[in-house]
XYZ file of C-alpha atoms in Angstrom:
309
model
C 40.995 -30.569 4.552
C 38.861 -27.409 4.496
C 35.392 -27.965 5.950
C 32.317 -25.836 5.321
C 29.846 -26.111 8.187
C 26.491 -25.054 6.799
C 27.286 -25.834 3.188
C 23.896 -25.561 1.484
C 23.268 -21.813 1.741
C 24.386 -19.176 -0.784
C 27.412 -18.213 1.316
C 28.546 -21.796 1.937
C 28.061 -22.886 -1.678
C 30.005 -19.977 -3.155
C 32.674 -20.393 -0.462
C 33.187 -24.005 -1.534
C 33.521 -22.894 -5.166
C 36.087 -20.239 -4.254
C 38.119 -22.643 -2.107
C 38.154 -25.094 -5.019
C 39.129 -22.396 -7.542
C 41.934 -20.856 -5.576
C 43.083 -22.825 -2.547
C 42.316 -26.547 -2.235
C 40.321 -29.406 -3.696
C 40.270 -31.206 -0.356
C 36.855 -29.932 0.706
C 34.275 -31.357 3.119
C 30.681 -30.114 2.977
C 28.659 -30.450 6.164
C 24.940 -29.886 6.697
C 21.791 -31.804 7.553
C 21.453 -32.729 3.850
C 24.751 -31.916 2.088
C 25.003 -31.920 -1.706
C 28.154 -32.110 -3.814
C 29.290 -29.034 -5.710
C 32.418 -30.710 -7.129
C 33.020 -34.401 -7.803
C 35.826 -34.487 -5.238
C 33.780 -33.005 -2.375
C 33.422 -35.108 0.744
C 29.929 -35.046 2.245
C 29.159 -35.329 5.961
C 25.637 -35.250 7.331
C 25.580 -33.598 10.735
C 23.391 -31.613 13.101
C 25.684 -29.030 14.708
C 23.522 -28.901 17.822
C 24.806 -32.442 18.503
C 28.316 -32.260 20.008
C 29.346 -35.744 18.831
C 28.170 -35.090 15.268
C 29.981 -31.744 15.277
C 33.162 -33.385 16.519
C 33.038 -35.942 13.703
C 32.359 -33.222 11.134
C 35.392 -31.175 12.205
C 37.843 -34.015 12.840
C 40.747 -34.010 10.379
C 40.103 -30.448 9.191
C 42.830 -27.836 8.878
C 40.251 -25.041 8.626
C 36.518 -25.051 9.400
C 34.220 -22.315 8.093
C 31.061 -21.759 10.138
C 28.454 -20.351 7.729
C 25.237 -21.773 9.186
C 22.085 -19.707 8.748
C 18.722 -20.183 10.431
C 15.227 -18.936 9.530
C 14.205 -15.564 11.008
C 12.816 -17.025 14.215
C 14.048 -15.541 17.489
C 13.199 -18.597 19.565
C 15.005 -20.911 17.173
C 18.062 -18.651 17.220
C 18.105 -18.634 21.030
C 17.862 -22.413 21.198
C 20.325 -23.362 18.478
C 22.986 -20.748 17.698
C 24.709 -20.739 21.131
C 24.744 -24.542 21.192
C 26.210 -24.741 17.685
C 28.910 -22.186 18.457
C 29.872 -23.977 21.668
C 30.067 -27.330 19.883
C 32.127 -25.951 16.997
C 34.580 -24.187 19.336
C 34.991 -27.371 21.384
C 35.567 -29.489 18.268
C 38.074 -27.037 16.762
C 39.934 -26.772 20.066
C 40.107 -30.570 20.367
C 41.368 -31.173 16.819
C 43.603 -28.099 16.419
C 41.396 -26.797 13.616
C 41.365 -23.134 12.636
C 37.908 -21.542 12.682
C 36.532 -18.920 10.281
C 33.184 -17.560 11.485
C 30.812 -15.803 9.100
C 28.998 -13.185 11.192
C 26.433 -10.431 10.654
C 25.811 -6.956 12.101
C 22.646 -7.557 14.115
C 24.487 -6.798 17.356
C 25.542 -3.309 16.232
C 23.531 -0.233 17.288
C 20.999 0.887 14.693
C 22.451 4.390 14.377
C 24.049 6.459 11.621
C 27.496 6.198 13.229
C 29.862 4.385 10.832
C 30.375 0.754 11.844
C 33.967 -0.448 12.209
C 35.501 -3.613 13.606
C 35.790 -1.744 16.926
C 32.081 -0.867 17.126
C 30.615 -2.037 20.437
C 27.706 -4.434 20.665
C 24.366 -2.719 21.437
C 21.651 -5.109 20.239
C 18.064 -3.886 20.348
C 16.254 -7.197 19.975
C 16.357 -10.921 20.609
C 18.205 -11.911 17.442
C 20.790 -9.186 17.982
C 21.383 -10.403 21.522
C 21.918 -13.955 20.242
C 24.450 -12.762 17.657
C 26.249 -10.647 20.265
C 26.365 -13.651 22.575
C 27.866 -16.100 20.099
C 30.395 -13.560 18.798
C 31.431 -12.844 22.393
C 31.701 -16.579 23.089
C 34.129 -16.953 20.196
C 36.116 -13.815 21.093
C 36.582 -15.133 24.634
C 37.777 -18.501 23.313
C 40.222 -16.675 21.016
C 41.568 -14.531 23.865
C 41.942 -17.607 26.059
C 43.989 -19.311 23.337
C 41.535 -22.195 22.998
C 41.067 -21.745 19.276
C 42.837 -19.974 16.405
C 39.933 -18.157 14.791
C 38.837 -15.174 12.759
C 35.485 -13.369 12.505
C 34.289 -12.264 9.057
C 31.399 -9.824 9.439
C 28.983 -8.802 6.686
C 26.079 -6.344 6.436
C 22.787 -7.084 4.678
C 22.998 -9.331 1.632
C 21.962 -8.775 -1.923
C 22.837 -11.270 -4.588
C 21.928 -13.865 -7.196
C 20.166 -17.200 -6.979
C 19.180 -18.323 -3.495
C 20.236 -15.123 -1.714
C 17.727 -14.213 0.985
C 17.460 -10.731 2.466
C 14.938 -7.961 2.996
C 16.355 -6.047 0.027
C 16.317 -9.049 -2.297
C 12.794 -10.143 -1.374
C 11.133 -6.712 -1.245
C 13.026 -4.919 -3.996
C 15.032 -6.918 -6.540
C 12.973 -10.114 -6.583
C 9.813 -8.073 -7.121
C 11.380 -6.005 -9.891
C 12.517 -9.181 -11.620
C 8.984 -10.588 -11.340
C 7.511 -7.432 -12.867
C 6.005 -6.301 -9.563
C 6.222 -2.976 -7.772
C 9.193 -2.962 -5.350
C 8.542 -2.275 -1.671
C 11.155 -0.140 0.087
C 11.560 -0.643 3.849
C 11.195 2.555 5.920
C 13.020 5.092 3.703
C 14.154 5.476 0.092
C 16.496 8.349 0.961
C 19.085 6.790 3.286
C 22.355 5.257 2.143
C 22.626 1.474 2.312
C 25.659 -0.798 2.783
C 24.841 -4.054 0.971
C 27.235 -6.922 0.343
C 27.167 -8.988 -2.849
C 26.982 -12.562 -1.546
C 29.652 -14.018 -3.876
C 32.016 -11.222 -2.739
C 31.399 -12.189 0.887
C 32.324 -15.803 0.159
C 35.406 -14.894 -1.900
C 36.647 -12.570 0.831
C 36.079 -15.176 3.530
C 38.051 -17.777 1.585
C 40.887 -15.269 1.207
C 40.909 -14.393 4.907
C 40.743 -18.056 5.918
C 43.874 -18.732 3.885
C 45.828 -15.705 5.164
C 47.681 -16.726 8.358
C 48.171 -13.202 9.709
C 44.432 -12.451 9.410
C 43.583 -14.721 12.344
C 42.882 -13.467 15.846
C 40.894 -10.513 14.491
C 37.511 -9.334 13.251
C 37.211 -8.240 9.610
C 34.464 -6.325 7.876
C 33.966 -7.947 4.489
C 34.101 -5.686 1.413
C 31.181 -3.724 -0.036
C 30.927 -1.250 -2.912
C 31.963 2.044 -1.301
C 29.767 4.037 -3.712
C 26.749 3.542 -1.483
C 23.279 4.192 -2.887
C 19.878 4.902 -1.409
C 16.957 2.650 -2.292
C 15.865 5.354 -4.710
C 19.313 5.121 -6.297
C 19.183 1.324 -6.441
C 15.801 1.456 -8.174
C 17.169 4.038 -10.614
C 20.000 1.648 -11.529
C 17.391 -1.086 -11.995
C 15.515 1.228 -14.371
C 18.655 1.789 -16.416
C 19.428 -1.945 -16.489
C 15.923 -3.022 -17.511
C 15.078 -0.032 -19.695
C 11.707 0.485 -18.040
C 10.148 2.877 -15.554
C 9.923 1.370 -12.062
C 7.730 2.922 -9.386
C 8.138 1.859 -5.767
C 6.191 2.010 -2.528
C 7.827 2.897 0.803
C 6.662 0.722 3.709
C 6.661 2.914 6.860
C 8.005 1.683 10.163
C 4.493 1.801 11.622
C 3.328 -0.816 9.127
C 5.952 -3.297 10.331
C 5.098 -2.487 13.942
C 1.356 -3.014 13.470
C 1.713 -5.928 11.055
C 4.121 -7.744 13.350
C 1.290 -8.355 15.793
C -0.508 -10.488 13.218
C 2.116 -11.623 10.687
C 5.079 -13.419 12.263
C 7.733 -12.578 9.626
C 7.016 -8.842 9.923
C 7.539 -9.011 13.668
C 10.799 -10.887 13.225
C 12.396 -8.120 11.106
C 11.158 -5.259 13.274
C 14.274 -5.109 15.468
C 16.397 -4.510 12.360
C 14.394 -1.556 11.054
C 16.022 1.305 13.030
C 19.072 0.969 10.770
C 16.854 1.766 7.761
C 15.823 5.172 9.151
C 19.280 6.665 8.629
C 22.421 6.091 6.589
C 23.993 2.669 7.148
C 27.770 3.030 6.771
C 29.620 -0.277 7.095
C 33.323 0.619 7.039
C 35.530 -1.870 5.175
C 38.745 0.160 5.021
C 40.677 -2.404 7.098
C 40.030 -5.117 4.499
C 40.746 -2.764 1.578
C 44.092 -1.792 3.099
C 45.173 -5.388 3.767
C 43.842 -6.822 0.474
C 44.146 -3.984 -2.074
C 43.894 -6.344 -5.054
C 40.427 -7.643 -4.146
C 37.916 -6.554 -6.803
C 34.530 -5.647 -5.321
C 31.373 -6.112 -7.389
C 29.726 -2.734 -8.041
C 26.036 -2.221 -7.360
C 25.427 -1.793 -11.081
C 27.178 -5.098 -11.846
C 25.264 -6.894 -9.112
C 21.863 -5.476 -10.016
C 22.484 -6.303 -13.675
C 23.251 -9.933 -12.811
C 20.177 -10.274 -10.591
C 17.719 -8.734 -13.053
C 19.052 -10.070 -16.347
C 20.051 -13.559 -15.241
C 17.860 -16.485 -16.246
C 18.235 -17.935 -12.739
C 14.918 -17.646 -10.844
């Protein structure tokens, strides 16, 4: 049994599809309101902040994939993420279940230094501190031998369908809607963006590779990184129309965050937009040379020309 904890988001849904395509049809989907993706899926309703519910959700699983996302709310993250991680570690340790944790980069310093799996944690905000804390909790459990686990880390998303990210909402979603895209902070710095289906495919592969466990892996991105200006240029070529954009300066987020909650919640992430963001994935590319990464042009084409809203 392979169990997806947090099965309703874009990462969890595509993960379930990839597991079904390539590894197993014995799949359990867990969330507060799980929905079947395949006829054979087993559904379990559970709140992972409840230790008993988490234990029941994990019981009988060979591998559990923790892909839970929460809204951009620092207080909510502080209240729920540590509790969920503790409960999932305890349940996996009790039942001898392997754990695959889908992580992000919020705990990394917002500098131009390339990010590798060895990059130290230097969070500059509340959400980054939460992510550093839960990653450290899992690393300590791994070192103590309590759980056989692996961390799969991804940078900012872009992708089809329900994908949520600053780049999707401000740039690609607006282009698709015929609106002027809004570029955060700078159009001239290189971005490392991960195509969400690639993240899920890579996580399924890592979770089914025994020698990948006990480590942290950066999930694969297109190495031909583009600036926002370059991404908009690709969008122009894909759509065949001129697209003008507006750059939103850091000061706007700073001032707006005092009055508009969502702007304040993303402010701690903005230093990484001032300079090149280089997320190094050479470890994954060396271990899995046959993995085909979606190019930015392929991804942008799918987002903008797909009929999916």
